[in-house]
Short mmCIF file of C-alpha atoms and ligand atoms in Angstrom, two decimals:
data_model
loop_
_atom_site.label_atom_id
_atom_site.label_comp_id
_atom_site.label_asym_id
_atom_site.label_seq_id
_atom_site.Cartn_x
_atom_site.Cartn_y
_atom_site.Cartn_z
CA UNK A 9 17.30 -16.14 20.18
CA UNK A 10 13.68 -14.39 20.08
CA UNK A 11 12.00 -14.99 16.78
CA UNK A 12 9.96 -12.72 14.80
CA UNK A 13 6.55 -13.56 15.10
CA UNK A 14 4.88 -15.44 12.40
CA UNK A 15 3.66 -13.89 9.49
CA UNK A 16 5.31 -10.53 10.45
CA UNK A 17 8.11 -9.37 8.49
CA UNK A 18 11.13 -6.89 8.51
CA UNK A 19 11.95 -4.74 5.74
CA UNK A 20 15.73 -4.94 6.03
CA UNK A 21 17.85 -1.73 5.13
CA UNK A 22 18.68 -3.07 1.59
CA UNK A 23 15.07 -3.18 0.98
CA UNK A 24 13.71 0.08 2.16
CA UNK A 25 14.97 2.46 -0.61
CA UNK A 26 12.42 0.47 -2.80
CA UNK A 27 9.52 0.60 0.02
CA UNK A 28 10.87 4.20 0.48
CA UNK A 29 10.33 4.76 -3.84
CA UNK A 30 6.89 3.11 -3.41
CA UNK A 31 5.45 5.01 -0.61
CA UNK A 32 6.87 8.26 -1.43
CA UNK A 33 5.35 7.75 -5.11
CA UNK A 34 2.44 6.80 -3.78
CA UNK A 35 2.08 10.19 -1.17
CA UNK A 36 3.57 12.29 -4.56
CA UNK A 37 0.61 10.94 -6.69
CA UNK A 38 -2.45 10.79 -3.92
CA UNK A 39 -1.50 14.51 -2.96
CA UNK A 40 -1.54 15.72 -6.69
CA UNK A 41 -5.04 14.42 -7.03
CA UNK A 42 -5.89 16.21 -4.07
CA UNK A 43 -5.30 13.85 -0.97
CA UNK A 44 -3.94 15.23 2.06
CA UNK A 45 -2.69 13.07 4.56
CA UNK A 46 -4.38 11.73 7.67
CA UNK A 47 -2.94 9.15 10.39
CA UNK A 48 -5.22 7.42 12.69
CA UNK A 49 -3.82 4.76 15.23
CA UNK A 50 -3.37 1.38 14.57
CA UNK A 51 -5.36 0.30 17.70
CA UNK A 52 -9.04 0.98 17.55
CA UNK A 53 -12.15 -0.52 20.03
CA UNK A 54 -13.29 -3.66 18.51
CA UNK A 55 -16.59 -2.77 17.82
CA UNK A 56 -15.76 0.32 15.19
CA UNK A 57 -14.85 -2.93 13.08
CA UNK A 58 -17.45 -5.37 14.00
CA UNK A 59 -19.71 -2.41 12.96
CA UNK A 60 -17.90 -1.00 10.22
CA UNK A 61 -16.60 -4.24 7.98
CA UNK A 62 -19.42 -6.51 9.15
CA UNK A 63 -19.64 -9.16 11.74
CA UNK A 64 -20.03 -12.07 8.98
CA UNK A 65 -16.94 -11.35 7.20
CA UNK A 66 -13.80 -13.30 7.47
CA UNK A 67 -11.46 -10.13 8.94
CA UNK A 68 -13.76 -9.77 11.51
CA UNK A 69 -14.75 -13.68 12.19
CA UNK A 70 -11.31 -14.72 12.13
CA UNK A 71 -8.50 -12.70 11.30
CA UNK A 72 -8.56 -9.75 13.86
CA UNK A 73 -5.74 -8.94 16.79
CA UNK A 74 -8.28 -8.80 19.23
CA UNK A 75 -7.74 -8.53 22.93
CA UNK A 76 -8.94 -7.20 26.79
CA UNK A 77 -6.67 -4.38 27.93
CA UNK A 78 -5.67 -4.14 31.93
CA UNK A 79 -8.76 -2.15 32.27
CA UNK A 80 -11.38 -4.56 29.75
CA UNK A 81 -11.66 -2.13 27.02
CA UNK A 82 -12.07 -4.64 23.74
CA UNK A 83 -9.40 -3.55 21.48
CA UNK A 84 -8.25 -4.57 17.84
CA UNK A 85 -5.42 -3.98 15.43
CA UNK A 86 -6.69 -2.47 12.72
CA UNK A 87 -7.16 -4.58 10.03
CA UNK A 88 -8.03 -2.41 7.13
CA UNK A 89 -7.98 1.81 7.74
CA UNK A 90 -11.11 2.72 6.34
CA UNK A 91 -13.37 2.43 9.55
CA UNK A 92 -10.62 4.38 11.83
CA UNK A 93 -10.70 7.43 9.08
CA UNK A 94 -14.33 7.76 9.04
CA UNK A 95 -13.57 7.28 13.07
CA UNK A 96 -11.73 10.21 12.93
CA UNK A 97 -13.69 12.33 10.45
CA UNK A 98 -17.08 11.64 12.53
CA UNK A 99 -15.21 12.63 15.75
CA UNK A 100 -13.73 15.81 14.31
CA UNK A 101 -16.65 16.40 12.27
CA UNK A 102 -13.89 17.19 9.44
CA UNK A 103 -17.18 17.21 7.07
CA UNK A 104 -18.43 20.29 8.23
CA UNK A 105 -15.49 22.37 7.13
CA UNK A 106 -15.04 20.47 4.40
CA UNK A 107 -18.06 18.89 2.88
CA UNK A 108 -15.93 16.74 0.17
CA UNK A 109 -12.67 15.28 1.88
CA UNK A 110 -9.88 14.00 0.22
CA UNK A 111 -7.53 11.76 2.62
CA UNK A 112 -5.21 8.92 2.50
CA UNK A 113 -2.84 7.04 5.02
CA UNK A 114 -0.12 4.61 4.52
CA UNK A 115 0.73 2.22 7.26
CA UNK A 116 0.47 -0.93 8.58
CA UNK A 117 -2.42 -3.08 9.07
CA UNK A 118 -3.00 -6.54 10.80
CA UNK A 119 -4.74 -9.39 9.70
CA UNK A 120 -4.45 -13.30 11.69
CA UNK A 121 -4.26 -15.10 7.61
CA UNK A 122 -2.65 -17.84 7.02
CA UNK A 123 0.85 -17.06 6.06
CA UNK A 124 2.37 -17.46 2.58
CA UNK A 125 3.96 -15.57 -0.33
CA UNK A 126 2.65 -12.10 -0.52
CA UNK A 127 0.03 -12.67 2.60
CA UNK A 128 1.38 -11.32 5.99
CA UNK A 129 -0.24 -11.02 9.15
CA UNK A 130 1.36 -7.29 9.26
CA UNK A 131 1.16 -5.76 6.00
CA UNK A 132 1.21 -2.52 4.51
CA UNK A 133 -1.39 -0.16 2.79
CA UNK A 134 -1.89 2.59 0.93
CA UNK A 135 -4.92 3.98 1.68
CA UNK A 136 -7.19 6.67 0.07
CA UNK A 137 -10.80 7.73 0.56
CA UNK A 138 -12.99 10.23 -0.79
CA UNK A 139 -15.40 11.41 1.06
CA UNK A 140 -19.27 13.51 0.59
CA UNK A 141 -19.53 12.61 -2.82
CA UNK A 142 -21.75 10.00 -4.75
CA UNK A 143 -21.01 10.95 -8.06
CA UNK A 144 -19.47 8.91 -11.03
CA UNK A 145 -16.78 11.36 -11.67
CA UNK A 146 -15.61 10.55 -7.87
CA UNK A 147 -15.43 7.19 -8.41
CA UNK A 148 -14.03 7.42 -11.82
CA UNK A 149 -11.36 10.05 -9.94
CA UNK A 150 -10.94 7.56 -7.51
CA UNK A 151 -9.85 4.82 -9.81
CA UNK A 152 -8.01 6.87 -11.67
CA UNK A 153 -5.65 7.82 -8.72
CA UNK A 154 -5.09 4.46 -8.02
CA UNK A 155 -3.99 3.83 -12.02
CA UNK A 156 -1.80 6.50 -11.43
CA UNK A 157 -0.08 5.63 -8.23
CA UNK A 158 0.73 1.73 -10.21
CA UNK A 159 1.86 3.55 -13.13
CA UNK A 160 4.08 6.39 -11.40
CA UNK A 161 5.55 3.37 -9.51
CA UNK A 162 6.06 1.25 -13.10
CA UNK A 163 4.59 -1.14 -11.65
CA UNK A 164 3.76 -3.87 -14.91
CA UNK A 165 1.23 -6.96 -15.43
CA UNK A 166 -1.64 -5.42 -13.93
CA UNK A 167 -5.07 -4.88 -14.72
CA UNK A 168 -8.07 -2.76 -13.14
CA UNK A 169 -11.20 -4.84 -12.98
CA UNK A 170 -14.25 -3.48 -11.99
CA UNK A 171 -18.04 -4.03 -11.37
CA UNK A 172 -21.12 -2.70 -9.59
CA UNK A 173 -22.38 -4.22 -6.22
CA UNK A 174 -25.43 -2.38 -6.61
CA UNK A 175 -27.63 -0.46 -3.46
CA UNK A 176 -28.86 -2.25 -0.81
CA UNK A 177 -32.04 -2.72 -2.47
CA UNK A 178 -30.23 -4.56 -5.69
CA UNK A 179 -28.35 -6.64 -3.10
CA UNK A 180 -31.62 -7.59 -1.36
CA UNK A 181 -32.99 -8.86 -4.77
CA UNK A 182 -29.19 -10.44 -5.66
CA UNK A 183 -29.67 -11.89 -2.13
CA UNK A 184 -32.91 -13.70 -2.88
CA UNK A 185 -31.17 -15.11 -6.08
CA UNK A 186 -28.73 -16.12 -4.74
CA UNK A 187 -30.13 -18.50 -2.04
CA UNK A 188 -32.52 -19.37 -4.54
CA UNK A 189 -29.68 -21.02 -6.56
CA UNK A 190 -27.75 -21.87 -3.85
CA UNK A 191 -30.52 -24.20 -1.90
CA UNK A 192 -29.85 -27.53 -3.98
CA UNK A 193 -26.21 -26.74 -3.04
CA UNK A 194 -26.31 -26.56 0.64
CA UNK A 195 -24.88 -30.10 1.56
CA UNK A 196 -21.89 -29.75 -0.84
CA UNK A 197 -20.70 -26.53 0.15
CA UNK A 198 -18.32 -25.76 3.45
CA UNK A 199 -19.52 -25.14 6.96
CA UNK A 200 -18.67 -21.74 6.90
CA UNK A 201 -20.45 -21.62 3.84
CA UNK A 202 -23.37 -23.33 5.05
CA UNK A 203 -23.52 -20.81 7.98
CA UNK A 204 -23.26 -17.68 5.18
CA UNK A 205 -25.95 -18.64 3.90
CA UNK A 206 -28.32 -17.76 5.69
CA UNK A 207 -26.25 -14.74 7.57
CA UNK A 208 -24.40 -13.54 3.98
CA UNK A 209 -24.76 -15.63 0.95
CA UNK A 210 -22.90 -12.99 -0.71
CA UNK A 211 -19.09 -14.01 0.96
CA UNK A 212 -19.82 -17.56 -0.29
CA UNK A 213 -18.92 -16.19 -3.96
CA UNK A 214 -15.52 -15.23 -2.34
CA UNK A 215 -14.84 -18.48 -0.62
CA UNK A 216 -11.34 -20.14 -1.21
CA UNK A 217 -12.40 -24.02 -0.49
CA UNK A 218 -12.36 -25.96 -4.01
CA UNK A 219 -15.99 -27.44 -4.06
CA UNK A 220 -17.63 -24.06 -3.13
CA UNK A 221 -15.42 -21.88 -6.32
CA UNK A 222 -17.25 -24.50 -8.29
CA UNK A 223 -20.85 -24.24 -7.20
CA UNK A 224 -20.25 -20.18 -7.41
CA UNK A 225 -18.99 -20.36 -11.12
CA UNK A 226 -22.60 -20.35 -12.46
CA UNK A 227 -24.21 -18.64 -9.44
CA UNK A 228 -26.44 -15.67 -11.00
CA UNK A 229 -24.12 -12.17 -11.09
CA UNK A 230 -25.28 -9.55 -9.70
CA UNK A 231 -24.91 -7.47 -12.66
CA UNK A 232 -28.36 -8.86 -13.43
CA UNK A 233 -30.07 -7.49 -10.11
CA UNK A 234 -28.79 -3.61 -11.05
CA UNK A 235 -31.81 -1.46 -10.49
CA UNK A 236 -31.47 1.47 -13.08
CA UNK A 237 -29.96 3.90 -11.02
CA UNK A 238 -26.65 1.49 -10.60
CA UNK A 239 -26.83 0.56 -13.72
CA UNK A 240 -26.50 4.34 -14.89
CA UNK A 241 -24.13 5.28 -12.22
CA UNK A 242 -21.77 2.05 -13.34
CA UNK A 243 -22.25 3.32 -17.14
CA UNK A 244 -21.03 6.70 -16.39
CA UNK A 245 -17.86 5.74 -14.24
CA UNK A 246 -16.91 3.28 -17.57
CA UNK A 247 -17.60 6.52 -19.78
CA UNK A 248 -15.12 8.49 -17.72
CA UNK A 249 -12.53 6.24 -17.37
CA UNK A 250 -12.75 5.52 -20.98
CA UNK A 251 -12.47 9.16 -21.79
CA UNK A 252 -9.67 9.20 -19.30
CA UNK A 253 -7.94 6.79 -21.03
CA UNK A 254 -7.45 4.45 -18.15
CA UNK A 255 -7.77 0.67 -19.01
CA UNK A 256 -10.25 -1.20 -16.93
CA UNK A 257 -11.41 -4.53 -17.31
CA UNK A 258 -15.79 -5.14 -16.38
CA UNK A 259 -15.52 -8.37 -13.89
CA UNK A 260 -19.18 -9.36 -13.21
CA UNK A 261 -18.38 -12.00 -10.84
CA UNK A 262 -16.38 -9.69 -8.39
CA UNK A 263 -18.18 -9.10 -5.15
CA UNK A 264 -15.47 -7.37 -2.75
CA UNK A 265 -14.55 -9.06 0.91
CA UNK A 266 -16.13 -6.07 2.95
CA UNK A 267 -19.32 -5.64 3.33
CA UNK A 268 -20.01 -2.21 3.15
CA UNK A 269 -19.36 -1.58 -0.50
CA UNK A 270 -22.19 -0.35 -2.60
CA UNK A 271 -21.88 0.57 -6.24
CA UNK A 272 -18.75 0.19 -7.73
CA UNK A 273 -16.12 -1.92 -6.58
CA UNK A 274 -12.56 -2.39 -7.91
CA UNK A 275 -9.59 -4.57 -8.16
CA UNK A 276 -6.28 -4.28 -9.01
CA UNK A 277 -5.09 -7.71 -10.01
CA UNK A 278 -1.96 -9.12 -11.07
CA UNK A 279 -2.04 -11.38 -14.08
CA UNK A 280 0.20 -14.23 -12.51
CA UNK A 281 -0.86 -13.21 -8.96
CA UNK A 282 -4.28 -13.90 -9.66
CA UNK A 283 -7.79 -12.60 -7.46
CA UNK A 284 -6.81 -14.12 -4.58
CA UNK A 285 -3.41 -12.46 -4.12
CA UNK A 286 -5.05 -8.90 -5.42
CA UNK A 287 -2.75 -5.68 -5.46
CA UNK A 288 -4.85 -3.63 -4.61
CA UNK A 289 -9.04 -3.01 -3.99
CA UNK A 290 -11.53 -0.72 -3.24
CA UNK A 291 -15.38 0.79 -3.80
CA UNK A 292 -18.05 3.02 -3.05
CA UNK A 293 -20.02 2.96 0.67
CA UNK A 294 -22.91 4.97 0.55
CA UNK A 295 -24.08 4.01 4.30
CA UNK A 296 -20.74 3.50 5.92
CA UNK A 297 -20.34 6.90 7.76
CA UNK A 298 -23.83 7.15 8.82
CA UNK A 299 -23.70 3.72 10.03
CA UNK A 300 -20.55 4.63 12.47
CA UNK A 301 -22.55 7.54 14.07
CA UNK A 302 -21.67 10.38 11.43
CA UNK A 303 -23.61 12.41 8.37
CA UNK A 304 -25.39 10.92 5.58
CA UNK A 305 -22.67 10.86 3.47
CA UNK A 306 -20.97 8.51 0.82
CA UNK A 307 -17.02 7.81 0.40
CA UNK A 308 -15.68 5.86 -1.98
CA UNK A 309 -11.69 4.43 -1.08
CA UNK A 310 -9.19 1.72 -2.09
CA UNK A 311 -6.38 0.16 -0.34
CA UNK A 312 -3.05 -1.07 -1.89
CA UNK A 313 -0.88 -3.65 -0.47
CA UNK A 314 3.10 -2.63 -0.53
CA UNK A 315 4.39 -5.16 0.04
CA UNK A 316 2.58 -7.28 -3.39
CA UNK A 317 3.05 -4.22 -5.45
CA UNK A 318 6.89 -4.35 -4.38
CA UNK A 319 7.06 -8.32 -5.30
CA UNK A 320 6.03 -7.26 -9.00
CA UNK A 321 8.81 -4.67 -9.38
CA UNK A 322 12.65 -4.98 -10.49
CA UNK A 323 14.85 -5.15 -7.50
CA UNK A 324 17.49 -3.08 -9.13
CA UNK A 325 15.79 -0.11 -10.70
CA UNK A 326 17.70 3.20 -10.29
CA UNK A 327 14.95 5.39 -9.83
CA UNK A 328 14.63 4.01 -5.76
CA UNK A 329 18.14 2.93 -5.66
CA UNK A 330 19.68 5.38 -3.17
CA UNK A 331 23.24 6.82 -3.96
CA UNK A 332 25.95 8.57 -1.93
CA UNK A 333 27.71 11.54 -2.84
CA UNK A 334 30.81 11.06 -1.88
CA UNK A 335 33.02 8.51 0.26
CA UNK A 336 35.81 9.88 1.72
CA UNK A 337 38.62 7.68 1.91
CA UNK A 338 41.06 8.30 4.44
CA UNK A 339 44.75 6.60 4.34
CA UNK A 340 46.54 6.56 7.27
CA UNK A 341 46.38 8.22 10.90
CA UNK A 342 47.49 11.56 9.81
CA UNK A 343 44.91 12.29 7.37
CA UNK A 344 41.98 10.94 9.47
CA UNK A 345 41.40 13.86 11.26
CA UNK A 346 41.27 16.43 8.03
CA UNK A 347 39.30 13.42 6.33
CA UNK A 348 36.52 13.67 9.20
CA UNK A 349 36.10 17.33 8.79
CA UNK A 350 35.68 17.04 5.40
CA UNK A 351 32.97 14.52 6.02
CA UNK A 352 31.38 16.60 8.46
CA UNK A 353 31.73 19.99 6.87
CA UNK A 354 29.97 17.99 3.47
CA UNK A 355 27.08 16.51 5.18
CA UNK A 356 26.72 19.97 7.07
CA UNK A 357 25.91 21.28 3.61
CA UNK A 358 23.71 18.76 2.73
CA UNK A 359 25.61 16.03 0.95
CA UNK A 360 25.12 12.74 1.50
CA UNK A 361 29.18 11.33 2.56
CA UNK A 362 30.49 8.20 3.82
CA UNK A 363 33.51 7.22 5.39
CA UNK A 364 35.30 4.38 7.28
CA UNK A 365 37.81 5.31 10.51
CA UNK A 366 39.40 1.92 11.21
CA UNK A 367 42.14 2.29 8.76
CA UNK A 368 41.37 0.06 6.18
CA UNK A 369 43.36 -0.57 2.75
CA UNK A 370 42.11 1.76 0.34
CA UNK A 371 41.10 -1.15 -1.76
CA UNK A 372 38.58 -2.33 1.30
CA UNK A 373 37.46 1.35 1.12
CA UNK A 374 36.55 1.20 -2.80
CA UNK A 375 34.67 -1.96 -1.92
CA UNK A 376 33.05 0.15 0.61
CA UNK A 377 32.17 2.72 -2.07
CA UNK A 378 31.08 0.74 -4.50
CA UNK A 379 28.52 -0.49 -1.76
CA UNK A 380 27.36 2.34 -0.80
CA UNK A 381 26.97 3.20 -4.61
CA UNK A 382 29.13 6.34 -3.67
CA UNK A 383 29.17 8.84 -6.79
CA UNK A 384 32.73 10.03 -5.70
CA UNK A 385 35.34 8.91 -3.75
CA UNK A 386 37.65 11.51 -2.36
CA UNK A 387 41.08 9.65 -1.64
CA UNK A 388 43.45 11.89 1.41
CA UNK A 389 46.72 10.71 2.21
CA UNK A 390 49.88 11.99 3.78
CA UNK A 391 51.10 13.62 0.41
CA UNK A 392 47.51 15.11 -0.04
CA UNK A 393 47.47 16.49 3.73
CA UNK A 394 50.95 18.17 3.10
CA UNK A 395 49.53 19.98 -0.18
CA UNK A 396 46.25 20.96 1.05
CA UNK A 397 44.63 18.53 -1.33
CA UNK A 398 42.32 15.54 -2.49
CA UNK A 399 42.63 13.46 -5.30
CA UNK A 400 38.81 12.91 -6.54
CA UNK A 401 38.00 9.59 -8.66
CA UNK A 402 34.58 10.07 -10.51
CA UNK A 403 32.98 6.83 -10.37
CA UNK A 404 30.89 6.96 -13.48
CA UNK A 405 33.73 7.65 -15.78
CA UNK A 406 36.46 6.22 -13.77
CA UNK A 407 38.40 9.75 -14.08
CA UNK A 408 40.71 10.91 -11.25
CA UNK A 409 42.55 14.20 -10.72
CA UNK A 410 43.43 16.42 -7.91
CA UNK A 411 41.45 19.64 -6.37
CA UNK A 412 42.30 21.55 -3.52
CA UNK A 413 40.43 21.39 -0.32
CA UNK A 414 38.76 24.49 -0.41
CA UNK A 415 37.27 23.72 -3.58
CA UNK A 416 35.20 19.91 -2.65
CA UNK A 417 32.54 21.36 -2.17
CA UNK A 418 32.54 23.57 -5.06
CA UNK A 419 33.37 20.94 -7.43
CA UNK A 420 30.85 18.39 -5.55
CA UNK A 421 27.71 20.77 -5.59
CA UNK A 422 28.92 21.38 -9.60
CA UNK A 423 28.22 17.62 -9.96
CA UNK A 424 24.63 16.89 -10.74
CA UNK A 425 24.27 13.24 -11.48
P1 AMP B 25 -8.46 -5.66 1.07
O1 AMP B 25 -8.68 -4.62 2.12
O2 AMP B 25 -8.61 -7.07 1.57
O3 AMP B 25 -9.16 -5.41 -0.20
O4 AMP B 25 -6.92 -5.54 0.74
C1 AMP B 25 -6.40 -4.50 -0.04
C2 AMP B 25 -4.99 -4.87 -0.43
O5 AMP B 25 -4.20 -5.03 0.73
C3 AMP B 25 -4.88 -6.19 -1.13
O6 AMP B 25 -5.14 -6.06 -2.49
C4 AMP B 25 -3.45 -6.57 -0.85
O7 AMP B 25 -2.55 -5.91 -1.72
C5 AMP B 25 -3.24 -6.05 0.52
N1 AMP B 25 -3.42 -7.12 1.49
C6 AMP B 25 -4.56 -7.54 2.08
N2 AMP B 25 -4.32 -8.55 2.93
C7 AMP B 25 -2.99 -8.78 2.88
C8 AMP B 25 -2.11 -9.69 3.53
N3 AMP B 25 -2.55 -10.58 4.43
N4 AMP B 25 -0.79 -9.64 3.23
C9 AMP B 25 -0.32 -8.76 2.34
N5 AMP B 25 -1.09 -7.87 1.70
C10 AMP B 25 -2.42 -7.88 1.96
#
């Protein structure tokens, strides 16, 4: 038998009304805030992520698909969707017509991690961007969405942290810091570490290895290098968010895993989860679209991973739990062929209906039912057939009765639950 590949996962049938709930929530909520959809392929050339994530970041290091097609194109699966949207935008100059852009994408993405609960190496995001703006409303917009799209989804135990990265010109100063505290460190902390230090102290504050957490714990935050204009611009987003009643959390210590953030950065974290299994993250770029070859615009965007927002939910909730109309149970060889037009004449006008051919008891065929959580079942047997008639068991109240076969639909479309 040929295996999945490692770290890639199916989403089996009994599983997809929940991803269906999620995703569909998520569209619903992005789209009310203004999002329209874009989709961009999940192949891209190598270097639109080398240049627009960083080269000294651990996606690009280490964790991209990366490989020479037949004709020795570099190619990469994406690994995040920002850089192929501002791809796309540049290359359609989509700012022209619209100087302030609202988009989002949900889809998969492709990262080589190590493998365990709740990290894939195919995993799914919802993705939004905002695009042309640099004001605090935007981001505080921006965070709001996401707020929205967790509670819309019910999605419990979370908590928005945030905290300014500051401009280029704060990190330059954090930078300095930084090594300056760092430098007594230098033999303690990992090789990659040792190597970021002098290429990007600032990923050594996100490193998982044991000794290195430690040393960061009292590294200097960067909170303290804000020049005033961050400083104001990361007042204001807490104003609005306050005023917009969304809890939010102020995490000094957070410095995002991409590089190109400026400003504020966010975090959706779950409480047991924990930072390094985040639900969801995102933050202002101010030099990201320029950088890939377009205007001199900022975006601010945040991903969400389905598949960790799905492990925090109730597997049974009815809301994505997806129901039947009706099942049609046919008994015996006569009736079959009335009971298939029935089916076919109710799906024609847009019910969902179920049946079985093979002749099965009609206690297998309630089994059936029940598993297809069938709102109806619609029983036809010889004695039926000869009066031109169904006998209907309602299978929220357990009542059953007899209508004629002219009327199903009727009665069926009368039934709203
Ligand atoms: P990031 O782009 O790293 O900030 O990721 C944004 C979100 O995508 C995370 O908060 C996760 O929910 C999700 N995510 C990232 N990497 C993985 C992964 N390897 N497996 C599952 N979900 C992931």
């Amino acid at each position: 038998m040929i295996r999945l590949i490692k770290g890639f996962h199916d989403i089996l049938p009994d599983e997809t009304p929940k991803w269906g709930f999620i995703i569909r929530t998520a569209g619903e909520t992005l789209e009310r805030f203004g999002f329209r959809e874009i989709i961009t392929p999940v192949m891209e050339r190598t270097e639109l992520f080398e240049r627009g994530i960083g080269q000294v970041t651990d996606i690009v290091e280490k964790e991209m698909y990366t490989f020479e097609d037949r004709s020795g194109d570099h190619l990469s699966l994406r690994p995040e969707a920002t850089a192929g949207i501002l791809r796309a935008v540049v290359e359609h100059s989509l700012l022209r017509r619209e100087p302030i852009l609202k988009v989002y994408t949900i889809g998969p993405m492709f990262r080589r991690e190590r493998p365990s609960k709740g990290r894939f190496r195919q995993f799914f995001q919802i993705n939004a961007e905002v695009l042309g703006d640099d004001s605090p409303f935007t981001d505080a917009e921006a965070i709001t969405a996401a707020h929205a799209i967790m509670t819309n989804i019910g999605a419990s135990g979370l908590m928005m942290e945030i905290n300014s990265v500051g401009c280029q010109q704060c990190r330059d100063d954090f930078r300095a810091k930084l090594r300056r505290f760092l430098e007594p460190h230098l033999d303690e902390l990992c090789p990659d570490c040792r190597r970021r230090y002098d290429l990007n102290p600032l990923r050594i504050l996100d490193c998982k290895v044991d000794r290195c957490r430690e040393i960061a714990k009292d590294a200097p935050v960067i909170s303290d290098s804000l020049d005033a204009g961050c400083k104001e611009h990361f007042h204001k987003v807490q104003e609005i968010l306050s005023l917009l009643e969304v809890p939010f959390r102020v995490e000094p210590r957070m410095v995002r895993g991409l590089d190109y953030y400026t400003r504020t950065a966010f975090e959706i974290i779950h409480e047991e989860l924990g930072r390094s299994k985040a639900v969801g993250g995102g933050g202002r770029y101010d030099t990201l679209l320029k950088e890939l070859g377009g205007p001199d615009a900022s975006g601010i965007g945040f991903a969400i991973g389905v598949e960790r927002l799905a492990m925090g939910m109730r597997e049974e909730d009815p809301s994505y739990a997806r129901r039947t109309d009706v099942y049609v149970a046919i008994l015996g060889e006569k009736a079959r062929e009335a009971g298939i037009r029935i089916v076919n004449s109710l799906r024609r006008q847009g019910l969902s209906a179920e049946t079985r051919y093979s002749g099965m008891s009609l206690k297998a065929q309630m089994k059936v039912a029940d598993k297809v959580r069938a709102k109806n079942v619609l029983m036809i047997g010889d004695d039926e057939l000869a009066r031109q008639e169904v006998t209907v068991r309602d299978m929220q109240t357990g009542d059953q009765f007899r209508i004629s076969m002219d009327g199903i639909a009727c009665y069926l479309q009368g039934d709203k639950r």
